[in-house]
Short mmCIF file of C-alpha atoms (C1' of nucleotides) in Angstrom, two decimals:
data_model
loop_
_atom_site.label_atom_id
_atom_site.label_comp_id
_atom_site.label_asym_id
_atom_site.label_seq_id
_atom_site.Cartn_x
_atom_site.Cartn_y
_atom_site.Cartn_z
CA MET A 266 -30.78 -11.46 1.89
CA THR A 267 -31.18 -8.01 2.06
CA ALA A 268 -28.47 -5.56 0.10
CA PRO A 269 -25.45 -5.11 2.37
CA ARG A 270 -24.72 -2.00 3.73
CA VAL A 271 -21.06 -1.09 4.61
CA ARG A 272 -19.49 1.55 5.97
CA PHE A 273 -16.20 3.85 5.36
CA ALA A 274 -15.70 6.12 9.03
CA PRO A 275 -12.57 8.11 8.84
CA ALA A 276 -11.50 10.13 11.95
CA PRO A 277 -10.60 13.33 10.06
CA THR A 278 -7.38 13.64 11.14
CA GLY A 279 -6.80 16.40 8.26
CA TYR A 280 -5.69 14.24 5.24
CA LEU A 281 -6.60 10.61 4.12
CA HIS A 282 -3.85 7.65 4.98
CA VAL A 283 -3.56 4.70 3.16
CA GLY A 284 -4.40 2.50 4.96
CA GLY A 285 -7.90 4.38 5.07
CA ALA A 286 -8.03 4.54 1.30
CA ARG A 287 -7.33 0.68 1.16
CA THR A 288 -10.03 0.28 3.77
CA ALA A 289 -12.57 2.42 1.83
CA LEU A 290 -11.83 0.77 -1.59
CA VAL A 291 -12.46 -2.35 0.17
CA ASN A 292 -15.62 -1.47 1.56
CA TRP A 293 -16.31 0.37 -1.78
CA LEU A 294 -15.76 -3.40 -4.03
CA PHE A 295 -17.80 -4.58 -1.78
CA ALA A 296 -20.76 -3.18 -2.01
CA ARG A 297 -20.58 -2.60 -5.98
CA LYS A 298 -19.84 -6.33 -5.82
CA THR A 299 -22.84 -7.05 -3.45
CA GLY A 300 -25.44 -4.30 -5.04
CA GLY A 301 -24.95 -3.25 -1.40
CA THR A 302 -25.14 0.46 -0.20
CA PHE A 303 -21.27 1.85 0.43
CA VAL A 304 -22.19 4.89 3.59
CA LEU A 305 -19.53 7.36 4.45
CA ARG A 306 -19.64 8.09 8.12
CA ILE A 307 -17.36 10.79 9.85
CA GLU A 308 -16.44 10.06 13.10
CA ASP A 309 -15.47 12.90 14.69
CA THR A 310 -16.96 12.84 18.16
CA ASP A 311 -13.90 14.56 19.19
CA ALA A 312 -13.89 18.12 18.83
CA ALA A 313 -10.15 18.44 17.89
CA LEU A 314 -11.21 16.47 14.90
CA SER A 315 -15.29 18.06 14.20
CA ARG A 316 -14.03 20.64 11.48
CA PRO A 317 -15.03 21.09 8.31
CA ALA A 318 -11.60 21.89 6.27
CA LEU A 319 -10.31 17.99 8.16
CA ILE A 320 -13.50 16.89 6.99
CA ASP A 321 -13.53 17.95 3.21
CA VAL A 322 -9.89 16.84 2.80
CA VAL A 323 -11.44 13.07 3.54
CA LEU A 324 -14.19 14.02 0.94
CA ARG A 325 -11.90 15.18 -1.89
CA THR A 326 -9.67 12.54 -2.21
CA LEU A 327 -12.17 10.31 -2.11
CA ASP A 328 -13.31 11.70 -4.56
CA TRP A 329 -9.84 12.15 -6.28
CA LEU A 330 -9.39 8.61 -6.56
CA GLY A 331 -13.02 7.97 -8.05
CA ILE A 332 -14.68 5.93 -4.59
CA GLY A 333 -17.83 7.27 -4.43
CA TRP A 334 -20.19 6.72 -1.58
CA ASP A 335 -23.97 6.56 -1.99
CA GLU A 336 -25.11 7.50 1.47
CA GLY A 337 -23.68 10.49 3.67
CA PRO A 338 -21.48 12.08 4.83
CA HIS A 339 -23.28 11.52 8.19
CA ARG A 340 -21.55 13.65 10.89
CA GLN A 341 -21.67 12.06 14.72
CA SER A 342 -21.08 15.38 15.68
CA GLU A 343 -24.85 15.50 14.52
CA ARG A 344 -25.64 12.63 16.24
CA LEU A 345 -24.53 13.19 19.53
CA ALA A 346 -28.72 13.06 20.76
CA TYR A 347 -28.86 8.87 19.87
CA TYR A 348 -25.46 8.44 22.09
CA ASP A 349 -26.50 10.40 24.47
CA LEU A 350 -29.86 8.33 24.95
CA ALA A 351 -28.21 4.91 24.83
CA VAL A 352 -25.89 6.07 27.85
CA ASN A 353 -28.71 7.29 29.19
CA THR A 354 -30.74 3.90 29.21
CA LEU A 355 -27.59 2.13 30.13
CA LEU A 356 -27.05 4.01 33.60
CA ASP A 357 -30.70 3.70 34.17
CA GLU A 358 -30.15 0.32 34.00
CA GLY A 359 -27.13 -0.12 35.81
CA ARG A 360 -25.17 -1.49 32.82
CA ALA A 361 -23.12 1.73 33.01
CA TYR A 362 -22.08 3.91 36.17
CA ARG A 363 -19.80 7.42 36.48
CA CYS A 364 -16.64 7.48 37.54
CA ASP A 365 -14.51 10.45 38.30
CA CYS A 366 -11.26 8.77 39.09
CA ALA A 367 -8.39 10.99 37.64
CA ARG A 368 -5.76 8.99 35.37
CA ASP A 369 -3.03 9.20 37.33
CA ASP A 370 -5.40 7.65 39.98
CA VAL A 371 -6.50 5.04 37.78
CA GLU A 372 -2.64 3.98 37.34
CA ALA A 373 -1.19 4.24 40.68
CA ARG A 374 -3.59 1.73 42.09
CA ALA A 375 -2.60 -0.42 39.56
CA ARG A 376 0.91 0.02 40.33
CA ASP A 377 -0.06 -0.06 44.13
CA ALA A 378 -1.80 -3.36 43.80
CA GLY A 379 0.79 -4.70 41.49
CA ARG A 380 -0.87 -5.58 38.82
CA LYS A 381 0.83 -6.32 35.77
CA THR A 382 -2.38 -5.21 34.18
CA PRO A 383 -2.39 -1.50 33.56
CA GLY A 384 -6.18 -0.51 32.91
CA TYR A 385 -8.92 0.49 34.98
CA ASP A 386 -10.30 -1.46 37.80
CA GLY A 387 -13.95 -0.49 38.34
CA TYR A 388 -12.47 1.66 41.47
CA CYS A 389 -16.06 3.55 41.36
CA ARG A 390 -18.48 0.49 40.29
CA GLU A 391 -20.49 0.44 43.53
CA ARG A 392 -19.96 4.28 44.54
CA ALA A 393 -22.94 5.45 42.65
CA LEU A 394 -21.70 8.78 41.79
CA PRO A 395 -24.96 11.37 41.14
CA PRO A 396 -25.09 12.82 37.62
CA GLY A 397 -23.06 16.31 37.99
CA ALA A 398 -20.20 17.63 36.56
CA GLY A 399 -16.88 16.04 36.56
CA ALA A 400 -17.38 12.32 35.91
CA ALA A 401 -17.15 10.27 32.79
CA VAL A 402 -19.60 7.20 32.33
CA ARG A 403 -18.13 3.32 32.51
CA PHE A 404 -19.31 0.99 30.36
CA ARG A 405 -20.04 -1.90 33.09
CA THR A 406 -18.29 -5.35 31.06
CA PRO A 407 -19.10 -8.99 32.31
CA ASP A 408 -16.58 -10.53 34.64
CA GLU A 409 -16.93 -13.86 33.14
CA GLY A 410 -17.36 -15.66 30.07
CA THR A 411 -16.61 -15.12 26.13
CA VAL A 412 -17.24 -12.48 23.63
CA GLU A 413 -17.03 -14.58 20.68
CA PHE A 414 -17.51 -13.56 16.64
CA ASP A 415 -16.56 -15.25 13.29
CA ASP A 416 -14.83 -12.75 11.42
CA VAL A 417 -14.95 -13.01 7.51
CA VAL A 418 -10.96 -12.56 7.11
CA ARG A 419 -9.70 -13.51 10.67
CA GLY A 420 -12.11 -17.10 11.38
CA HIS A 421 -13.15 -17.23 14.63
CA VAL A 422 -12.44 -14.69 17.31
CA SER A 423 -12.54 -15.27 20.84
CA PHE A 424 -12.02 -12.82 23.79
CA ALA A 425 -12.26 -13.46 27.86
CA ALA A 426 -14.67 -11.22 29.03
CA SER A 427 -12.50 -10.88 32.50
CA ASP A 428 -9.91 -9.21 30.18
CA LEU A 429 -11.89 -6.48 29.33
CA VAL A 430 -11.96 -3.15 31.11
CA ASP A 431 -14.60 -1.01 32.42
CA PHE A 432 -14.46 1.45 28.92
CA VAL A 433 -15.54 5.32 29.11
CA ILE A 434 -18.57 5.48 26.69
CA GLN A 435 -19.28 9.23 27.80
CA ARG A 436 -16.30 11.68 28.37
CA ALA A 437 -16.76 14.28 31.41
CA ASP A 438 -17.87 16.91 29.13
CA GLY A 439 -20.47 14.36 28.01
CA SER A 440 -19.31 14.03 25.11
CA PRO A 441 -19.88 10.19 23.49
CA THR A 442 -16.49 8.19 22.74
CA PHE A 443 -15.92 5.74 19.81
CA LEU A 444 -17.41 2.91 21.44
CA VAL A 445 -20.98 4.23 21.99
CA ALA A 446 -21.00 5.90 18.89
CA ASN A 447 -19.82 3.06 16.80
CA ALA A 448 -22.37 0.37 18.74
CA VAL A 449 -24.96 2.87 18.13
CA ASP A 450 -24.25 4.00 14.66
CA ASP A 451 -23.58 0.91 12.92
CA ALA A 452 -26.74 -0.53 14.54
CA GLU A 453 -29.29 2.28 13.82
CA MET A 454 -27.95 2.73 10.19
CA GLY A 455 -28.32 -1.09 9.72
CA ILE A 456 -24.78 -1.85 8.56
CA THR A 457 -24.78 -5.56 7.86
CA HIS A 458 -20.79 -5.97 6.95
CA ALA A 459 -18.49 -4.03 9.51
CA ILE A 460 -14.67 -3.78 7.29
CA ARG A 461 -12.39 -2.20 8.20
CA GLY A 462 -8.46 -2.16 9.58
CA GLU A 463 -6.94 -5.07 11.21
CA ASP A 464 -6.25 -1.80 14.29
CA LEU A 465 -9.66 -2.21 15.35
CA LEU A 466 -10.03 -6.00 15.80
CA ASN A 467 -10.07 -5.92 19.72
CA THR A 468 -12.77 -3.16 19.89
CA VAL A 469 -15.45 -5.47 18.82
CA PRO A 470 -16.04 -7.18 21.97
CA SER A 471 -16.64 -3.81 23.71
CA VAL A 472 -18.86 -2.76 20.71
CA LEU A 473 -20.33 -6.90 21.32
CA LEU A 474 -21.24 -6.15 24.37
CA LEU A 475 -22.68 -2.14 24.05
CA MET A 476 -25.21 -3.61 21.35
CA ASP A 477 -26.55 -6.44 23.33
CA ALA A 478 -27.08 -4.36 26.38
CA LEU A 479 -28.96 -1.80 24.27
CA GLY A 480 -31.02 -4.18 22.94
CA TYR A 481 -29.84 -3.66 19.22
CA GLY A 482 -30.91 -7.23 16.89
CA PRO A 483 -27.75 -9.51 15.48
CA PRO A 484 -24.68 -7.24 14.82
CA PRO A 485 -22.48 -6.64 11.98
CA THR A 486 -20.35 -9.22 10.27
CA TYR A 487 -17.02 -8.14 10.41
CA ALA A 488 -13.90 -8.54 8.25
CA HIS A 489 -10.95 -6.81 9.57
CA LEU A 490 -8.25 -6.32 6.61
CA PRO A 491 -4.41 -7.07 6.89
CA LEU A 492 -2.51 -3.90 7.88
CA LEU A 493 -0.34 -2.14 5.59
CA VAL A 494 3.11 -2.27 6.73
CA ASP A 495 6.28 -0.68 6.10
CA GLU A 496 9.95 -2.60 4.62
CA ALA A 497 10.31 -3.01 8.89
CA ARG A 498 6.62 -4.55 9.01
CA LYS A 499 5.70 -1.75 11.00
CA LYS A 500 2.54 -0.04 11.09
CA LEU A 501 2.64 2.42 8.32
CA SER A 502 3.52 5.98 10.06
CA LYS A 503 2.99 9.29 9.63
CA ARG A 504 6.56 9.80 11.19
CA ARG A 505 8.64 7.72 8.69
CA HIS A 506 6.71 7.70 5.50
CA SER A 507 4.74 8.99 2.78
CA VAL A 508 0.77 8.31 4.70
CA ALA A 509 -0.93 11.02 3.29
CA VAL A 510 -2.71 9.60 -0.35
CA GLU A 511 -2.77 13.78 -0.75
CA ASP A 512 1.41 13.27 -0.86
CA TYR A 513 1.13 10.72 -3.91
CA ARG A 514 -0.91 12.89 -5.50
CA GLU A 515 1.34 15.54 -5.35
CA GLN A 516 3.93 13.04 -6.22
CA GLY A 517 2.28 12.84 -9.96
CA TYR A 518 0.72 9.12 -9.08
CA LEU A 519 -2.81 8.35 -11.46
CA PRO A 520 -5.73 7.33 -8.97
CA GLU A 521 -6.50 4.50 -10.89
CA ALA A 522 -2.91 3.35 -10.82
CA PHE A 523 -2.68 3.95 -7.40
CA VAL A 524 -5.86 2.96 -6.31
CA ASN A 525 -5.34 -0.48 -8.59
CA PHE A 526 -2.38 -0.94 -6.64
CA LEU A 527 -4.05 -0.71 -2.89
CA ALA A 528 -6.73 -3.23 -4.48
CA THR A 529 -3.69 -5.69 -4.92
CA LEU A 530 -2.27 -5.38 -1.35
CA GLY A 531 -4.02 -8.36 0.61
CA TRP A 532 -5.72 -9.60 -2.11
CA GLY A 533 -4.80 -10.57 -5.45
CA PRO A 534 -7.25 -11.77 -8.60
CA PRO A 535 -7.11 -15.70 -9.56
CA ASP A 536 -5.49 -14.97 -12.35
CA GLY A 537 -2.84 -13.14 -11.74
CA VAL A 538 -3.34 -10.37 -13.45
CA GLU A 539 -2.85 -7.27 -11.35
CA ILE A 540 -3.24 -4.26 -13.49
CA ARG A 541 -6.70 -4.46 -14.65
CA PRO A 542 -9.44 -2.13 -14.41
CA LEU A 543 -11.39 -1.42 -11.14
CA THR A 544 -14.98 -2.43 -13.04
CA GLU A 545 -12.88 -6.14 -13.20
CA ILE A 546 -11.68 -6.08 -9.96
CA VAL A 547 -15.26 -5.37 -8.90
CA ASP A 548 -16.31 -8.38 -10.83
CA LEU A 549 -13.04 -11.10 -9.49
CA PHE A 550 -13.25 -9.31 -5.29
CA ALA A 551 -14.61 -11.57 -2.95
CA LEU A 552 -14.07 -10.75 0.84
CA GLU A 553 -13.29 -14.13 1.84
CA ASP A 554 -9.96 -14.09 -0.64
CA VAL A 555 -8.88 -11.20 1.57
CA THR A 556 -5.04 -12.24 3.21
CA LYS A 557 -4.34 -12.45 6.61
CA ALA A 558 -0.87 -11.24 6.48
CA GLY A 559 0.24 -7.75 6.96
CA ALA A 560 1.06 -6.09 3.56
CA TYR A 561 4.37 -4.45 2.62
CA PHE A 562 3.28 -1.17 0.66
CA ASP A 563 5.87 -0.77 -2.12
CA VAL A 564 6.43 1.98 -3.75
CA LYS A 565 8.43 -0.11 -5.89
CA LYS A 566 5.57 -1.47 -7.75
CA LEU A 567 3.04 1.40 -7.27
CA ASP A 568 6.03 3.04 -9.50
CA HIS A 569 5.67 0.10 -11.89
CA PHE A 570 1.60 0.67 -11.99
CA ASN A 571 2.53 4.24 -12.47
CA GLY A 572 3.78 4.03 -14.75
CA GLU A 573 1.80 1.39 -16.84
CA TYR A 574 -1.02 3.52 -16.53
CA LEU A 575 0.87 6.83 -17.59
CA ARG A 576 1.86 4.89 -20.97
CA ALA A 577 -1.53 3.79 -21.12
CA LEU A 578 -2.94 7.56 -21.43
CA THR A 579 -3.77 8.96 -24.71
CA PRO A 580 -1.19 11.84 -25.59
CA ASP A 581 -4.08 14.51 -25.02
CA ASP A 582 -5.24 13.03 -21.69
CA PHE A 583 -1.46 12.77 -20.77
CA VAL A 584 -1.31 16.49 -22.02
CA ALA A 585 -4.19 17.89 -19.74
CA ARG A 586 -3.18 15.65 -16.54
CA VAL A 587 0.56 16.37 -16.39
CA THR A 588 -0.22 20.40 -17.05
CA PRO A 589 -0.88 20.61 -13.17
CA PHE A 590 2.45 19.60 -12.82
CA PHE A 591 4.09 22.37 -14.32
CA GLY A 592 2.97 24.82 -11.47
CA ASP A 593 5.68 25.47 -9.68
CA ALA A 594 8.00 25.59 -12.88
CA THR A 595 8.68 29.33 -13.13
CA TRP A 596 10.13 29.19 -16.59
CA ALA A 597 6.85 27.55 -17.91
CA PRO A 598 5.15 29.83 -20.54
CA PRO A 599 1.62 31.44 -19.82
CA ASP A 600 0.31 29.49 -22.88
CA PHE A 601 1.95 25.73 -21.52
CA PRO A 602 1.11 23.43 -22.81
CA ASP A 603 2.47 24.67 -25.91
CA GLU A 604 3.28 23.64 -29.25
CA ARG A 605 6.85 22.87 -27.84
CA PHE A 606 5.55 20.79 -25.05
CA SER A 607 2.63 18.98 -27.30
CA ARG A 608 5.67 17.97 -29.79
CA MET A 609 7.69 16.16 -26.91
CA ALA A 610 4.51 14.92 -25.04
CA PRO A 611 5.18 11.26 -26.61
CA LEU A 612 8.17 11.31 -25.77
CA VAL A 613 8.42 12.66 -22.48
CA GLN A 614 5.07 10.21 -21.35
CA GLU A 615 7.18 7.19 -22.48
CA ARG A 616 9.90 8.33 -19.53
CA CYS A 617 7.90 9.27 -16.84
CA VAL A 618 7.32 7.36 -13.79
CA THR A 619 4.84 9.91 -12.08
CA LEU A 620 3.67 13.09 -13.83
CA ALA A 621 5.95 14.69 -11.53
CA ASP A 622 9.01 13.56 -13.83
CA ALA A 623 8.26 15.32 -16.74
CA PRO A 624 9.06 19.32 -15.88
CA ALA A 625 12.63 17.74 -15.53
CA LEU A 626 12.44 16.33 -18.83
CA VAL A 627 11.35 19.20 -21.53
CA ASP A 628 12.79 22.32 -19.15
CA PHE A 629 15.84 22.74 -21.39
CA LEU A 630 13.25 24.31 -24.13
CA TYR A 631 12.10 27.17 -21.95
CA LEU A 632 15.29 28.06 -19.82
CA ASP A 633 17.54 30.71 -21.63
CA GLU A 634 19.92 28.81 -20.59
CA PRO A 635 20.36 24.84 -19.94
CA GLU A 636 21.27 24.29 -16.37
CA ILE A 637 24.53 22.49 -16.89
CA ASP A 638 25.13 19.03 -14.62
CA GLU A 639 28.56 19.87 -13.85
CA ALA A 640 29.14 16.17 -13.15
CA ALA A 641 27.49 15.42 -16.59
CA TRP A 642 29.15 17.71 -18.10
CA GLY A 643 32.43 17.26 -16.48
CA LYS A 644 32.25 13.36 -18.53
CA ALA A 645 30.92 14.62 -21.67
CA ALA A 646 33.84 17.46 -22.12
CA GLN A 647 36.57 14.51 -22.11
CA GLY A 648 38.00 12.48 -25.14
CA GLN A 649 37.22 14.33 -28.38
CA ALA A 650 34.38 16.25 -27.29
CA ALA A 651 36.01 19.49 -28.19
CA ALA A 652 36.05 18.02 -32.55
CA VAL A 653 32.58 16.86 -32.05
CA LEU A 654 31.37 20.29 -30.88
CA ASP A 655 33.33 21.94 -34.07
CA ASP A 656 32.66 19.35 -36.47
CA GLY A 657 28.88 19.45 -35.32
CA ILE A 658 28.63 22.81 -35.08
CA ALA A 659 29.66 23.35 -38.42
CA ALA A 660 27.50 20.35 -39.75
CA PHE A 661 24.19 21.97 -38.12
CA GLU A 662 25.22 25.37 -39.46
CA GLY A 663 24.89 23.69 -43.20
CA LEU A 664 21.13 22.10 -42.41
CA ASP A 665 18.50 23.55 -44.93
CA GLU A 666 16.09 21.06 -43.20
CA TRP A 667 16.44 21.04 -39.18
CA ARG A 668 14.39 17.69 -38.88
CA ALA A 669 15.56 15.08 -36.29
CA GLU A 670 16.34 12.77 -39.45
CA ALA A 671 18.58 15.38 -41.31
CA LEU A 672 20.37 16.22 -37.05
CA HIS A 673 20.33 12.35 -36.53
CA ALA A 674 22.40 11.84 -40.30
CA ALA A 675 24.72 14.75 -39.57
CA LEU A 676 25.91 13.95 -35.75
CA ALA A 677 25.97 10.28 -37.18
CA GLU A 678 28.28 11.60 -39.74
CA VAL A 679 30.08 13.37 -37.65
CA GLY A 680 30.96 10.66 -35.39
CA GLU A 681 32.16 8.09 -37.49
CA ARG A 682 34.66 10.61 -39.50
CA HIS A 683 36.45 10.45 -35.18
CA GLY A 684 36.03 6.70 -35.01
CA LEU A 685 32.59 7.27 -32.70
CA LYS A 686 29.62 5.23 -32.32
CA LEU A 687 26.58 7.40 -32.31
CA GLY A 688 25.71 7.36 -28.35
CA LYS A 689 29.48 8.50 -27.91
CA ALA A 690 28.65 11.59 -30.07
CA GLN A 691 25.59 12.82 -29.07
CA ALA A 692 26.99 12.76 -25.07
CA PRO A 693 28.90 16.53 -25.67
CA VAL A 694 26.00 17.82 -27.55
CA ARG A 695 23.65 16.72 -25.25
CA VAL A 696 25.02 17.87 -22.07
CA ALA A 697 25.95 21.19 -23.81
CA VAL A 698 22.05 21.25 -24.99
CA THR A 699 19.88 20.05 -21.88
CA GLY A 700 22.60 20.56 -19.80
CA ARG A 701 21.78 16.52 -18.41
CA SER A 702 23.39 13.42 -19.48
CA VAL A 703 19.72 11.75 -20.06
CA GLY A 704 16.46 12.74 -21.46
CA PRO A 705 14.27 12.44 -24.29
CA PRO A 706 15.74 11.23 -27.04
CA LEU A 707 18.46 13.58 -28.29
CA PHE A 708 17.35 14.95 -32.39
CA GLU A 709 14.21 15.55 -32.05
CA SER A 710 14.87 17.81 -28.87
CA LEU A 711 16.84 19.72 -31.14
CA GLU A 712 14.48 19.98 -33.70
CA VAL A 713 12.00 21.21 -31.13
CA LEU A 714 14.28 23.16 -29.91
CA GLY A 715 15.08 24.90 -33.11
CA GLN A 716 18.53 25.90 -35.03
CA GLU A 717 19.47 29.12 -33.46
CA ARG A 718 19.39 28.49 -29.56
CA THR A 719 21.23 24.76 -30.78
CA LEU A 720 24.21 26.19 -32.01
CA ALA A 721 24.36 28.84 -29.57
CA ARG A 722 23.86 26.56 -26.83
CA LEU A 723 26.74 24.18 -28.84
CA ARG A 724 29.04 27.42 -29.36
CA ALA A 725 28.97 28.32 -25.16
CA ALA A 726 30.15 24.83 -24.84
CA ARG A 727 32.48 24.83 -27.25
CA ALA A 728 34.04 27.86 -25.42
CA ARG A 729 33.17 26.25 -21.88
CA LEU A 730 36.04 23.51 -22.81
"C1'" G B 189 3.41 -7.62 31.38
"C1'" C B 190 -1.61 -8.95 30.04
"C1'" C B 191 -5.18 -9.95 25.30
"C1'" C B 192 -5.81 -10.28 20.21
"C1'" C B 193 -3.87 -11.76 15.24
"C1'" C B 194 -0.56 -13.48 11.32
"C1'" A B 195 4.20 -16.75 9.33
"C1'" U B 196 5.20 -19.40 1.17
"C1'" C B 197 10.68 -15.83 -2.71
"C1'" G B 198 13.79 -9.20 -0.70
"C1'" U B 199 8.28 -7.74 -1.60
"C1'" C B 200 2.72 -8.46 -2.90
"C1'" C B 201 -0.17 -12.01 -4.24
"C1'" A B 202 -1.52 -18.40 -6.07
"C1'" G B 203 -1.47 -23.05 -3.34
"C1'" A B 204 -7.47 -25.26 0.24
"C1'" G B 205 -3.42 -33.92 1.32
"C1'" G B 206 -0.82 -36.30 -4.17
"C1'" C B 207 -1.47 -31.90 -10.71
"C1'" C B 208 4.48 -28.70 -6.27
"C1'" U B 209 10.64 -30.34 -10.37
"C1'" A B 210 6.11 -24.52 -5.01
"C1'" G B 211 3.43 -20.45 -10.09
"C1'" G B 212 2.95 -15.46 -11.28
"C1'" A B 213 4.29 -9.94 -10.70
"C1'" C B 214 6.86 -6.23 -8.37
"C1'" G B 215 12.76 -5.62 -7.21
"C1'" C B 216 17.75 -7.28 -8.23
"C1'" C B 217 20.98 -9.55 -12.13
"C1'" G B 218 22.49 -10.58 -16.96
"C1'" C B 219 21.76 -10.95 -22.05
"C1'" C B 220 18.55 -8.49 -27.05
"C1'" C B 221 17.13 -4.01 -28.95
"C1'" U B 222 18.76 1.22 -28.77
"C1'" U B 223 20.49 7.84 -30.09
"C1'" U B 224 20.87 8.78 -23.70
"C1'" C B 225 17.58 7.25 -20.65
"C1'" A B 226 13.32 4.54 -19.94
"C1'" A B 227 10.30 1.33 -22.60
"C1'" G B 228 9.66 -3.69 -24.63
"C1'" G B 229 12.07 -8.76 -25.81
"C1'" C B 230 14.54 -13.25 -23.40
"C1'" G B 231 17.03 -15.40 -19.30
"C1'" G B 232 18.54 -15.96 -14.15
"C1'" U B 233 18.44 -14.96 -9.06
"C1'" A B 234 15.53 -16.64 -4.75
"C1'" A B 235 10.77 -19.36 -0.56
"C1'" C B 236 6.92 -23.05 2.13
"C1'" G B 237 10.55 -20.71 10.15
"C1'" G B 238 11.45 -25.04 14.04
"C1'" G B 239 10.09 -28.96 16.23
"C1'" G B 240 6.54 -32.92 16.91
"C1'" A B 241 1.58 -35.40 15.51
"C1'" U B 242 -2.35 -37.19 11.76
"C1'" U B 243 -1.87 -39.90 6.91
"C1'" C B 244 0.47 -44.62 1.97
"C1'" G B 245 1.49 -39.26 1.08
"C1'" A B 246 1.54 -32.74 3.91
"C1'" A B 247 3.31 -25.61 2.16
"C1'" U B 248 -1.44 -27.44 2.90
"C1'" U B 249 -4.65 -30.73 8.99
"C1'" C B 250 -3.76 -30.62 14.43
"C1'" C B 251 0.13 -28.90 18.86
"C1'" C B 252 4.23 -26.47 20.99
"C1'" C B 253 8.30 -23.40 20.17
"C1'" U B 254 10.60 -18.93 17.92
"C1'" G B 255 9.61 -14.87 15.16
"C1'" G B 256 6.73 -10.78 13.60
"C1'" G B 257 2.25 -6.96 14.04
"C1'" G B 258 -1.53 -4.98 16.46
"C1'" G B 259 -3.96 -3.62 20.95
"C1'" C B 260 -4.37 -2.14 26.45
"C1'" A B 261 -6.81 6.44 26.46
"C1'" C B 262 -12.42 10.66 29.35
"C1'" C B 263 -8.07 9.05 20.03
"C1'" A B 264 -10.43 6.69 17.12
#
RNA sequence: GCCCCCAUCGUCCAGAGGCCUAGGACGCCGCCCUUUCAAGGCGGUAACGGGGAUUCGAAUUCCCCUGGGGGCACCA
């Protein structure tokens, strides 16, 4: 058997849809696993989609995900001659015909005829419209028979030819539609396996018919992946969710975590170990094992994956990768990541779900005054807060070594004096110094903040009581 | 409406006739650890949509129903 050739063929809509990323990943896995070639093809036969900026987004995002292609990107907008040739051939052979029906007319006829099925009725089949402007070209679909194929994940699929309408293969402006471009390219590019989303399943018969009419050899083997759905089991939509991979990057997800998570949708490793390097997934992956039912894109689970990957990073790597997420922080110093952050980084790393969580964990180190969360302060200021702050200030003033251990011991002693556990005793101190009730371990935070600033904040808080 | 596809815990995946008292993971709920929060440890909750058929035996095979999804553009 010759080496497989697969393709990822996105329409450049301005962002990479997570479902598209999943499709790309599966194609990539299959290619790597089988020693095949992964072709990238941009489906931009629609002029509105054929813009370099839109295409760049796709390329950059695939790159970010670590999904590299072996060939391409081919652009359908640059291959128009092939499609023209195919359309003309079909026209010459009577397999296609011109049609100038307006959409409204088609609909009106369907209504008048009382047909329940909307769609084109073959009105222009025998009109033999001459070449010229204003007419689209439609493919003459068979009136009877069935179109069947074996899908790697779906199994045997069968369509009645009578259910197929005469679809448009060339628009009135002369541009080809997806269906011809798809048939021609898959054939011309020697694609052996067409792996894509289930939403394209019922375009297969049209493409198969086209390939046959054009005299191409055996069609590719199809594999239709289950759709990614939301909590209501609907296809992920741009309106309601973050569907752009770019959004997840901005939200601080790591590409390796994201890709690993994507691989577990519609497929699972035989040993049940889900979090693992892509290289292992390549070894374990099999197209035949892909699930048929829609898969819910569960961000909670993605979070878990991301946390695991985040904590597994070396400290240096973590700092390097989290740094861009401080770009929007006006308080971040020019030399960021500075020494203060480096000292805090391991503690921050333990507590992040995404990289974007980091700034809020250390902002108090850089702000002149911490931003006090009123609700948190309200709680912390109750009870013996005044006494704890007074004694805490006194104890911290007397420290000759400003180190976490010493601070810990000092505040623990203050707490004991007032019958408070350390957890209780540290509450007012934490809010006073960091502005929040939760955050990295307190004494390490104070150590890095420094004696002077810590005391100033404690005094300010005491004054506020 | 028509066509196609799908159906195991809330969710993702195991399960390819007896190994299932249905397994793992995320979530959720407890408990432990603890300097808050996380992380970590331990335990728990929770599913084969319904009905027939085949079989000694069905989550696993077949049929029907129900439910869900996708598609029916001069988008892809």
